[in-house]
Coordinates of C-alpha atoms and ligand atoms in Angstrom, one line a residue:
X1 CA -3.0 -10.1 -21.0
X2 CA -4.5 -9.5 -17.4
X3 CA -2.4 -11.3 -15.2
X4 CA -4.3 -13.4 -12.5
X5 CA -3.7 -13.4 -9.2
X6 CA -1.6 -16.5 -7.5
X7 CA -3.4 -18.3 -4.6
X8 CA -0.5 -17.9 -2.3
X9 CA 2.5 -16.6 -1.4
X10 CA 3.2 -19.3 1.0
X11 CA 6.5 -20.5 2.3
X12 CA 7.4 -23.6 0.6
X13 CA 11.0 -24.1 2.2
X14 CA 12.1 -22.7 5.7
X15 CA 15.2 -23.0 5.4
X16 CA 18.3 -24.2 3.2
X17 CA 18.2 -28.1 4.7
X18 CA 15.0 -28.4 3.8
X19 CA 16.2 -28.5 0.1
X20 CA 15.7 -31.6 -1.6
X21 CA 19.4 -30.9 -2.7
X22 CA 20.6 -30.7 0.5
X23 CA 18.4 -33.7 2.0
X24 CA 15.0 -32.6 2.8
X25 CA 11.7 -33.7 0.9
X26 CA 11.1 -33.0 -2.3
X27 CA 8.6 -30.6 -3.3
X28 CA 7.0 -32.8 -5.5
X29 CA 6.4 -36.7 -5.3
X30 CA 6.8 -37.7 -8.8
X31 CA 8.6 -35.4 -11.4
X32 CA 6.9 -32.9 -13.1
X33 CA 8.7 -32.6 -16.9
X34 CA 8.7 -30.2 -19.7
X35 CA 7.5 -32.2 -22.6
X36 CA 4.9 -34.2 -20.9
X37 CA 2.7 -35.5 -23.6
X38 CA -1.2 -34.1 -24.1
X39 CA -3.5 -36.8 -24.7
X40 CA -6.8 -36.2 -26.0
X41 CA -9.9 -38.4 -25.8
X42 CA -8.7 -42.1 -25.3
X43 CA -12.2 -43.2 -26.5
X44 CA -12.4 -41.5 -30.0
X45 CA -8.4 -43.0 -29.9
X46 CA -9.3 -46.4 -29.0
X47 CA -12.0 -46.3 -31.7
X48 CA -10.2 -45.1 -34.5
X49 CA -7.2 -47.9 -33.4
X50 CA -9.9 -50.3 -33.8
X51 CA -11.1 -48.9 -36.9
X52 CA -7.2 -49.2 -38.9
X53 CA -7.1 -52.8 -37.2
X54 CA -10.2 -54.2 -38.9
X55 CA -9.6 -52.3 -42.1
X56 CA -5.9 -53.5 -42.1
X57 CA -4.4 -50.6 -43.6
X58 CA -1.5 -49.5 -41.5
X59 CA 0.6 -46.9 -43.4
X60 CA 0.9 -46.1 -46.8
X61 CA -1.2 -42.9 -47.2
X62 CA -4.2 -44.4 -45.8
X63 CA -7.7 -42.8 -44.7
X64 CA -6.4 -41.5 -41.8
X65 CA -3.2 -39.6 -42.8
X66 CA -5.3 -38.2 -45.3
X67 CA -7.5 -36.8 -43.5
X68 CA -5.1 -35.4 -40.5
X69 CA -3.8 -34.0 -44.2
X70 CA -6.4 -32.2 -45.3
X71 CA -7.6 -31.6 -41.4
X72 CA -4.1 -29.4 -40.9
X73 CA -3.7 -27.7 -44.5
X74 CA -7.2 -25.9 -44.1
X75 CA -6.6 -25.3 -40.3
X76 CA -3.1 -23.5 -41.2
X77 CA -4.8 -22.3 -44.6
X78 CA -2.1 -23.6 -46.9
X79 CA -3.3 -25.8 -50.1
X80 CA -1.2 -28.2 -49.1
X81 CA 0.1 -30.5 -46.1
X82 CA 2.2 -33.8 -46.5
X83 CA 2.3 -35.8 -42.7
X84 CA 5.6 -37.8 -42.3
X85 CA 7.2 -39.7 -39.8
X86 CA 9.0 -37.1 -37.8
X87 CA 10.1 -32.9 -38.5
X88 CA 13.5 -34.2 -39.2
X89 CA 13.1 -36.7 -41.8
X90 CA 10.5 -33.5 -43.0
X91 CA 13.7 -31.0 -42.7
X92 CA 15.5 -33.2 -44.8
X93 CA 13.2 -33.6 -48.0
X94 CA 12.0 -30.6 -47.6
X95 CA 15.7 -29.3 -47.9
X96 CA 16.4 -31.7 -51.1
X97 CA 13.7 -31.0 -52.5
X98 CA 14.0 -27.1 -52.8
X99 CA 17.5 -27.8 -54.1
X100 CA 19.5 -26.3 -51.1
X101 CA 23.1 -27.0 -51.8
X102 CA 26.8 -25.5 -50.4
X103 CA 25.5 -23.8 -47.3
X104 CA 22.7 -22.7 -45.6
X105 CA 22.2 -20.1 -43.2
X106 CA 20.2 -20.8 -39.6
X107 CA 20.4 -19.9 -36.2
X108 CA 22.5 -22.1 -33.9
X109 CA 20.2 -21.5 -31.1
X110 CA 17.7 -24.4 -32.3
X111 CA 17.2 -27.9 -31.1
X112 CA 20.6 -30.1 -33.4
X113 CA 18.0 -31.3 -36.0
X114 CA 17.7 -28.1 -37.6
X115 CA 21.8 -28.6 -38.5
X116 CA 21.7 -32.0 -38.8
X117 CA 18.9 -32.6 -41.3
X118 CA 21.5 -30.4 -43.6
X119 CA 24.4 -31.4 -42.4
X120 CA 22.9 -34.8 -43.2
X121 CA 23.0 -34.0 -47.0
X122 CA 26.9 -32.4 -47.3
X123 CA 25.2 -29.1 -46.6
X124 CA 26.9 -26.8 -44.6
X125 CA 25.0 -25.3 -42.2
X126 CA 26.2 -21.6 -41.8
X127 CA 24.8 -20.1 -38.3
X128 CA 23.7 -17.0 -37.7
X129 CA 23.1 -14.9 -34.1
X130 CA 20.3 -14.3 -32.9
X131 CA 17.9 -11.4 -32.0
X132 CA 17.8 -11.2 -28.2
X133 CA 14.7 -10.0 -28.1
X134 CA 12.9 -12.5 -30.1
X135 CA 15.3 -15.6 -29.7
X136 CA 15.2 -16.2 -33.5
X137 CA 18.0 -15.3 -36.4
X138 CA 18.6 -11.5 -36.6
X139 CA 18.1 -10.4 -39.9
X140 CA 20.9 -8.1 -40.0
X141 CA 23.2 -10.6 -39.1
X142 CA 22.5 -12.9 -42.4
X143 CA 23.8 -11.1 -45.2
X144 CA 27.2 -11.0 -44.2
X145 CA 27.2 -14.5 -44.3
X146 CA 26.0 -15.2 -47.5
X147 CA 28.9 -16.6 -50.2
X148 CA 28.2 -18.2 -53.5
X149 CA 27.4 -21.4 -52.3
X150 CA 24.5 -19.9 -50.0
X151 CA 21.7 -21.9 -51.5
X152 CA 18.9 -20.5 -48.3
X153 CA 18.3 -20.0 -45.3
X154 CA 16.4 -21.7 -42.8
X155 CA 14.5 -19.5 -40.4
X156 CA 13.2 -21.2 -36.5
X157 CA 9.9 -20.0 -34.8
X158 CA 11.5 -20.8 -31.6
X159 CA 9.1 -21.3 -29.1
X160 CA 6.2 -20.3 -31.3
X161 CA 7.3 -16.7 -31.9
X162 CA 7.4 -16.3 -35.7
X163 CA 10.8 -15.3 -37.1
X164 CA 11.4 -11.9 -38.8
X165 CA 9.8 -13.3 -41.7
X166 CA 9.0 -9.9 -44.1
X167 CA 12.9 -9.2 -43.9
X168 CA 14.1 -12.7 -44.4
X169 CA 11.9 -12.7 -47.2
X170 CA 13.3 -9.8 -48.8
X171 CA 17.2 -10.7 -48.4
X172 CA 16.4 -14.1 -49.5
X173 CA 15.2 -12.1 -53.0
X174 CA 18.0 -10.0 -52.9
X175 CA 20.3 -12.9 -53.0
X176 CA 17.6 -15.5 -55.0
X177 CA 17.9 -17.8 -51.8
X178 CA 15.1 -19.8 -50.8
X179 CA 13.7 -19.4 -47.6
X180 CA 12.3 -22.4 -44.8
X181 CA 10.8 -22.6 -42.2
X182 CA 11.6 -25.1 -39.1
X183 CA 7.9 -24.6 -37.9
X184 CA 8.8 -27.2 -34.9
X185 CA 7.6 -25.3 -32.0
X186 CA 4.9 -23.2 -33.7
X187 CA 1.7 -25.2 -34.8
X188 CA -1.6 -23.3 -34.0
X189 CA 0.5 -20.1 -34.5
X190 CA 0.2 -16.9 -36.5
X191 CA 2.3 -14.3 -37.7
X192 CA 0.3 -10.9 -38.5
X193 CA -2.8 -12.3 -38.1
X194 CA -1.5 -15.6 -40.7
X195 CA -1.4 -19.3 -39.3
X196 CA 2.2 -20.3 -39.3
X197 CA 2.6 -22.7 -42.1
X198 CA 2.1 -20.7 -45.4
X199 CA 5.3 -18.7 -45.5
X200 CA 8.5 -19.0 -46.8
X201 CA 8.6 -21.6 -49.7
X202 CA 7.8 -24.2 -47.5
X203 CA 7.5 -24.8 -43.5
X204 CA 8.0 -28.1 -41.4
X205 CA 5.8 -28.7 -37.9
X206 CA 7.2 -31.4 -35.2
X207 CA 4.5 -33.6 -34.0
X208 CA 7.1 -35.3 -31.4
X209 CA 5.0 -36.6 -28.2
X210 CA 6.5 -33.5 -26.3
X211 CA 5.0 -31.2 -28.4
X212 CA 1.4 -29.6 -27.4
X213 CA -0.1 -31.3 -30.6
X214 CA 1.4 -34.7 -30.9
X215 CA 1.1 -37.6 -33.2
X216 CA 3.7 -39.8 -31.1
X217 CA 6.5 -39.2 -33.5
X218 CA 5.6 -37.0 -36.5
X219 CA 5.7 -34.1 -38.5
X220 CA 4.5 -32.2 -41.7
X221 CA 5.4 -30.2 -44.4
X222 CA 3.1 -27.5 -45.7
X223 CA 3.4 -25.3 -48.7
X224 CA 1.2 -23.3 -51.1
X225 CA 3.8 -24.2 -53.9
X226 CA 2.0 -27.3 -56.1
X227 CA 5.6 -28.3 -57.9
X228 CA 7.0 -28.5 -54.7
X229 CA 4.4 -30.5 -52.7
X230 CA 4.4 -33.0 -55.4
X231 CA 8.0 -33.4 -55.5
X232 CA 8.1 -33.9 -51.4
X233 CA 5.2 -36.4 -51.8
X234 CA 7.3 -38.9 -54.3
X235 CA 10.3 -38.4 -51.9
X236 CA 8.9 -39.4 -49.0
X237 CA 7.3 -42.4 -50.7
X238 CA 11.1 -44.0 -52.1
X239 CA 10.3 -41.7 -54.9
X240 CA 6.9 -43.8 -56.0
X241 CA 4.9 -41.6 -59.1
X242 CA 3.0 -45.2 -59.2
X243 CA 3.4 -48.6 -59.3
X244 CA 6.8 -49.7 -60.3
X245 CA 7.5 -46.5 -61.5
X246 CA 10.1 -44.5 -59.6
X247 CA 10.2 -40.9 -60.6
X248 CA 12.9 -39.5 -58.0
X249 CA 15.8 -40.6 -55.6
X250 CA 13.5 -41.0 -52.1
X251 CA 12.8 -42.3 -48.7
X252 CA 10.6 -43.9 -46.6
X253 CA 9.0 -40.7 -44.8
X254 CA 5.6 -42.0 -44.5
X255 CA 3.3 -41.0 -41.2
X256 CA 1.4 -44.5 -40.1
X257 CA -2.0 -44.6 -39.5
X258 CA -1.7 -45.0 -35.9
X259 CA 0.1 -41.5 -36.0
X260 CA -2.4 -40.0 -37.7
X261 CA -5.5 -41.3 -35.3
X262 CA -3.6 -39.6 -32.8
X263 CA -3.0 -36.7 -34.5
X264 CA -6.7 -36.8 -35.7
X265 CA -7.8 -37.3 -32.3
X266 CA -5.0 -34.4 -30.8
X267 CA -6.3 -32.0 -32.8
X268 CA -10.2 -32.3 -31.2
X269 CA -8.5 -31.1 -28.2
X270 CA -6.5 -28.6 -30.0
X271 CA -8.4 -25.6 -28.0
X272 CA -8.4 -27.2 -24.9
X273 CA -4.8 -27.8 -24.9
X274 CA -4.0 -24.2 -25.8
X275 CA -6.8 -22.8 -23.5
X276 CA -4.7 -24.6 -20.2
X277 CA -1.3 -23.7 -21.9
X278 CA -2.5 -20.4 -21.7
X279 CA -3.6 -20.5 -18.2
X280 CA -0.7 -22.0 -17.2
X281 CA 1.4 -19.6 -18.9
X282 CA -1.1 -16.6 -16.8
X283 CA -0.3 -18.1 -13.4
X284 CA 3.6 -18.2 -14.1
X285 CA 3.5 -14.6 -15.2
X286 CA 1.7 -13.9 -12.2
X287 CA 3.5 -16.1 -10.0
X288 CA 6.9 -14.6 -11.2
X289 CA 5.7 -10.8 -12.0
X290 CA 8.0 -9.8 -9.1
X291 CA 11.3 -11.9 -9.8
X292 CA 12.9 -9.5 -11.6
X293 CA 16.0 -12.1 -11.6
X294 CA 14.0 -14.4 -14.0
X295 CA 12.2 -12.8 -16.7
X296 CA 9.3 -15.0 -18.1
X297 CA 9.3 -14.6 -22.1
X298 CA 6.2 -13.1 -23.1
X299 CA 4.1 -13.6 -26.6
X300 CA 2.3 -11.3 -28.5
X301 CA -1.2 -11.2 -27.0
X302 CA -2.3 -10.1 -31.1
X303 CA -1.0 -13.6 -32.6
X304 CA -2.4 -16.6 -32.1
X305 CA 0.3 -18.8 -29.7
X306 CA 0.4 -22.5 -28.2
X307 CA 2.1 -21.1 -24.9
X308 CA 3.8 -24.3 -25.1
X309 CA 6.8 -23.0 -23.5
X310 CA 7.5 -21.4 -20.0
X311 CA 10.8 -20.0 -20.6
X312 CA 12.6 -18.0 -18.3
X313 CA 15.9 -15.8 -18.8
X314 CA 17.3 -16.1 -16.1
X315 CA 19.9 -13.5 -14.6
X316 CA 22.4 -15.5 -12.7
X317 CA 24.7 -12.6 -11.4
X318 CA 21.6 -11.1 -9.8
X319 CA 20.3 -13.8 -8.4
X320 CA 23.5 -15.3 -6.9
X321 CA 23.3 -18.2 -7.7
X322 CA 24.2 -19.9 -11.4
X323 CA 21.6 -21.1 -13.9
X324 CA 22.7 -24.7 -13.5
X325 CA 22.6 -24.4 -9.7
X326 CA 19.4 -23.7 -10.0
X327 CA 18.4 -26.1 -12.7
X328 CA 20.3 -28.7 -10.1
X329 CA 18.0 -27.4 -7.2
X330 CA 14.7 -27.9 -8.9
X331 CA 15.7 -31.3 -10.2
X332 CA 16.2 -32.7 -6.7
X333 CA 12.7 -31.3 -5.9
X334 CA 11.3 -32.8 -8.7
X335 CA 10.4 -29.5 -11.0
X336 CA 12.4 -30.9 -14.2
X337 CA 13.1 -27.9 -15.4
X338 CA 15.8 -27.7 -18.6
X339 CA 18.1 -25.9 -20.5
X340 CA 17.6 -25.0 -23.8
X341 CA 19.2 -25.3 -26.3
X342 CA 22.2 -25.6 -24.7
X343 CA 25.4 -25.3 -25.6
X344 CA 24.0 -23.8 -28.9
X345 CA 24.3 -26.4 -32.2
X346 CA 27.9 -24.9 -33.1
X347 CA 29.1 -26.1 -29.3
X348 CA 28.2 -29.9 -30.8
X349 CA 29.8 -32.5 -33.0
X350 CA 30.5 -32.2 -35.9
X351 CA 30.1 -28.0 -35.7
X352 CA 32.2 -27.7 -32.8
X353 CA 35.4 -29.3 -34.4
X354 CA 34.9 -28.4 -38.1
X355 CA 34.5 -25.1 -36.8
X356 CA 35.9 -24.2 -33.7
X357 CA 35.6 -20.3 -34.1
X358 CA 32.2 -19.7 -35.1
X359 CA 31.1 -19.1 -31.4
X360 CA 33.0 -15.6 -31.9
X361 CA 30.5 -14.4 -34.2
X362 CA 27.6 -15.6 -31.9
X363 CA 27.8 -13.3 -29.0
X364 CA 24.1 -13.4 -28.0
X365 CA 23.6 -17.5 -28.9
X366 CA 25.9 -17.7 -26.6
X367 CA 24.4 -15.5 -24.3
X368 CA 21.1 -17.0 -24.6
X369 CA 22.4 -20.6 -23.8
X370 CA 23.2 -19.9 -20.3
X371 CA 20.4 -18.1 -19.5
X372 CA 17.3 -19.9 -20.6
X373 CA 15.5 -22.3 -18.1
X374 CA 12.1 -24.2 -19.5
X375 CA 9.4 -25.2 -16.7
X376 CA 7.1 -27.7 -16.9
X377 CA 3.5 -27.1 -18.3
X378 CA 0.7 -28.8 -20.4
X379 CA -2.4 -30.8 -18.9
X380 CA -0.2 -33.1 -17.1
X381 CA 0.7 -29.8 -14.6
X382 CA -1.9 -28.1 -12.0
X383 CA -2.4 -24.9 -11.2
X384 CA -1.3 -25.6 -7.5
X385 CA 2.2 -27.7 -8.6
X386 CA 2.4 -24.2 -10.7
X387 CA 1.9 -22.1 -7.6
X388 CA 4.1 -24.0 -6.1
X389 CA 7.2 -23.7 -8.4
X390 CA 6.4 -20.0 -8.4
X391 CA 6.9 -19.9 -5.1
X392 CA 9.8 -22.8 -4.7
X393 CA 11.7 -20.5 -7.8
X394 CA 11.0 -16.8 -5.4
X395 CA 12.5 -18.9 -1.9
X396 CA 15.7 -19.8 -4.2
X397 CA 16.5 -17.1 -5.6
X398 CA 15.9 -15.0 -2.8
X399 CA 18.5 -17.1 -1.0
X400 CA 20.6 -16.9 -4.0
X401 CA 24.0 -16.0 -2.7
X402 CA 23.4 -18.6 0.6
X403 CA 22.1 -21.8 -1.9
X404 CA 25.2 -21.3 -3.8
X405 CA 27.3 -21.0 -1.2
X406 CA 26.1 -24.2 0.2
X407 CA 26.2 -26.0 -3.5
X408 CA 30.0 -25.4 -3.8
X409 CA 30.6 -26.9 -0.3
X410 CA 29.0 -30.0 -1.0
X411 CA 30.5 -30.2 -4.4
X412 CA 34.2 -28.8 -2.7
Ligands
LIG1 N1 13.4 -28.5 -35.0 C1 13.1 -28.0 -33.7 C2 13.2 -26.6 -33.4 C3 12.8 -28.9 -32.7 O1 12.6 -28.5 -31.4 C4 12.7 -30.3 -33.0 C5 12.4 -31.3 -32.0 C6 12.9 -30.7 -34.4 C7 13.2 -29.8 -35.3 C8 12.8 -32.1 -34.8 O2 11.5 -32.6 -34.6 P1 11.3 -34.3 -34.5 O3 12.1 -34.9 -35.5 O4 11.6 -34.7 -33.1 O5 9.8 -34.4 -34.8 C9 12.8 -33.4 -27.4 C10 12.2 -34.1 -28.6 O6 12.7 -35.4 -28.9 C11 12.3 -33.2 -29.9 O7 11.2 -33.6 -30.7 C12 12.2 -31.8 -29.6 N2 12.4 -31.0 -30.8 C13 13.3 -31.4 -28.6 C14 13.3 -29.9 -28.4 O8 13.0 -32.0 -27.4 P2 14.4 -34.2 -25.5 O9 15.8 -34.6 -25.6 O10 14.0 -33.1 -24.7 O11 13.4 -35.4 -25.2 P3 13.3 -36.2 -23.8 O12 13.2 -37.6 -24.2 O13 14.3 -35.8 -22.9 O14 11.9 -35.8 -23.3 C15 11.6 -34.5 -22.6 C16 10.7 -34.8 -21.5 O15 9.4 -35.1 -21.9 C17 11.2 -35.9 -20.6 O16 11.8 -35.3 -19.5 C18 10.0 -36.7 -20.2 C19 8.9 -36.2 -21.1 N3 8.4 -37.2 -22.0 C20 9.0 -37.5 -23.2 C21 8.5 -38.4 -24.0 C22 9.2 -38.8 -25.3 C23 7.2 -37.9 -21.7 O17 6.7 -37.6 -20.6 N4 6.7 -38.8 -22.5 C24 7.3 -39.1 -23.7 O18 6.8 -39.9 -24.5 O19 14.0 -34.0 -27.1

């Protein structure tokens, strides 16, 4: 990718007071969050509301779920796509319904539903470190976890990057486990030249409003495995083959209509949300070329990716000044920048007190934790706000050592 050039360098502090932290302006009038939502055209919405309104059906497998069904299994190129209400309740069928059991291998450095939706079921989730360079589990880290009772593994696409998916497919043959996906992050994404979505036995998108391609809540499972997508459709439905006739122990995992008009009406706009992701993501890595203090992810310019993440790693012994400092800093001037995904799943409850050691055999999660700052993109963002944080990031960090300084006497 080319990067393009910012519009300025300009000065957007003088001086330490004139940190929103220490009592000057903000930078930024309202907040500016990571996670906004993207809303596509409120028309073709408002319309399709109207539509499920008159024809009273609400939920249930109605027109439109179907069709945001069929909609996302050719658009991912899978023969199959089942919409629920959310990636979790998704995680959790999906994960009964391939028979995981005992324990389950997945990375800690994942948002907590990943462990929970196992967790959840008496599974135990095992996790793994992480490759630095791609943030997802390192394959040669999983096998020496793997016991008798290791049913699977679970693999993350964190931030749309697809995991190390030829080499987690061969251990998971080496040790007949079966292999899915938590496809939260990486809808409209491919893997060699593959849409995410078809690999592994099965995978599970989040359609959560902070997601690029929302649905309010929501999420889907897609597989190319015809036993399988039959068995997650009856779970999600209370385990309904027909009427009266309950085939399966199940749950209420059903997408509503409204959910799916949104989605319907999300994915016209699929393109344009990408194309000013992308731009968005351009004028960061322009912005930031020279901050060699805070290293802007990158994606594979090959794949297809949502650039739905701005991540940073950022370096706080070289810049002075710590992570959460700076997180601290941008809040007050209104960049809501976060952490993710911080402290790591083993650092939280119940993983941190059924077991208190595993951090020892997670050198890089942990790592990774205190490094990685998220800024705020999407449609709701523009270019000059961008320009600006660029900028506001470049005046911190160059006063690294003096903005810290400053923080601990406040704090003192
Ligand atoms: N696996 C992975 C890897 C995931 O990342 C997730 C979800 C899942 C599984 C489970 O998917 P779901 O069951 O949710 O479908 C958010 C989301 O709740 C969650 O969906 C997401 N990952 C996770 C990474 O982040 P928070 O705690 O960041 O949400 P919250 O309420 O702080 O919102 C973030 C920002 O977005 C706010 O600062 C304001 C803005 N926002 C949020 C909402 C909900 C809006 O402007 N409008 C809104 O409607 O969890």
């Amino acid at each position: 990718m080319t990067p393009i050039s910012t519009s300025s360098a300009g000065t957007v502090k003088s001086g330490i007071d004139e940190l929103a932290a220490f009592g000057g302006k903000p930078l930024f009038a309202e907040a500016l969050h990571v996670g906004r939502p993207n809303i596509g055209n409120r028309e073709t919405f408002a319309a399709r509301m109207s539509d499920i309104l008159d024809r009273k059906w609400l939920t249930n497998g109605g027109k439109y779920v179907q069709e945001l069904e069929q909609r996302i299994a050719e658009f991912v190129g899978v023969k199959h796509c089942i919409a629920m209400c959310n990636a979790t309740v998704a995680l959790e069928i999906a994960i009964r319904a391939l028979g995981l059991t005992g324990e389950v291998i997945v990375p800690s450095f994942t948002f907590v539903a990943t462990a929970h939706a196992l967790q959840w079921q008496q599974i135990v989730p095992v996790f793994c470190d992480i490759d630095p360079a791609t943030h997802n589990l390192d394959p040669r880290r999983i096998e020496e976890l793997i016991t008798p009772q290791t049913s699977g593994i679970i693999g993350v696409h964190v931030w749309g990057r697809a995991c190390h998916i030829e080499a987690l497919g061969e251990i998971a043959e080496r040790n007949n486990l079966r292999v899915l996906y938590d496809a939260a992050h990486a809808f409209a994404c491919s893997h060699k030249g593959a849409m995410i979505g078809g690999f592994g036995d099965a995978e599970v998108f989040s359609f959560h409003a902070t997601k690029f391609f929302n649905t309010f809540e929501g999420g889907a499972v897609t597989t190319n495995n015809d036993e399988l997508a039959n068995r997650i459709r009856l779970m999600k439905n209370f385990g309904f083959s027909g009427y009266d006739q309950v085939t399966y122990i199940g749950t209420n995992g059903k997408m509503s209509e409204c959910s799916a008009a949104m989605g319907l009406t999300s994915l016209e706009s699929l393109e344009e949300f990408i194309r000013t992701n992308r731009r968005n993501y351009q004028l960061y890595q322009a912005g930031l070329a020279d901050v060699a203090e805070a290293r802007l992810m990158s994606f594979d310019e090959d794949e297809k990716n949502n650039y739905q993440y701005i991540v940073l790693e950022f370096d706080e012994d070289r810049a002075g000044i710590k992570r959460d400092e700076l997180v601290k800093v941008l809040h007050a001037e209104n960049v809501i920048a976060r952490r993710y995904f911080y402290p790591g799943c083993h650092q939280m409850e119940p993983y941190r007190s059924n077991y208190p050691d595993t951090g020892q055999r997670l050198p890089l999660t942990e790592r990774l934790v205190d490094r990685v700052i998220t800024l705020p993109t999407g449609t709701a963002v523009k270019l000059r706000q961008i320009s600006d944080i660029c900028d506001l990031l470049k005046w911190i960090i160059s006063h690294g050592p003096e903005v810290h300084e400053s923080l601990s006497r406040l704090t003192a």
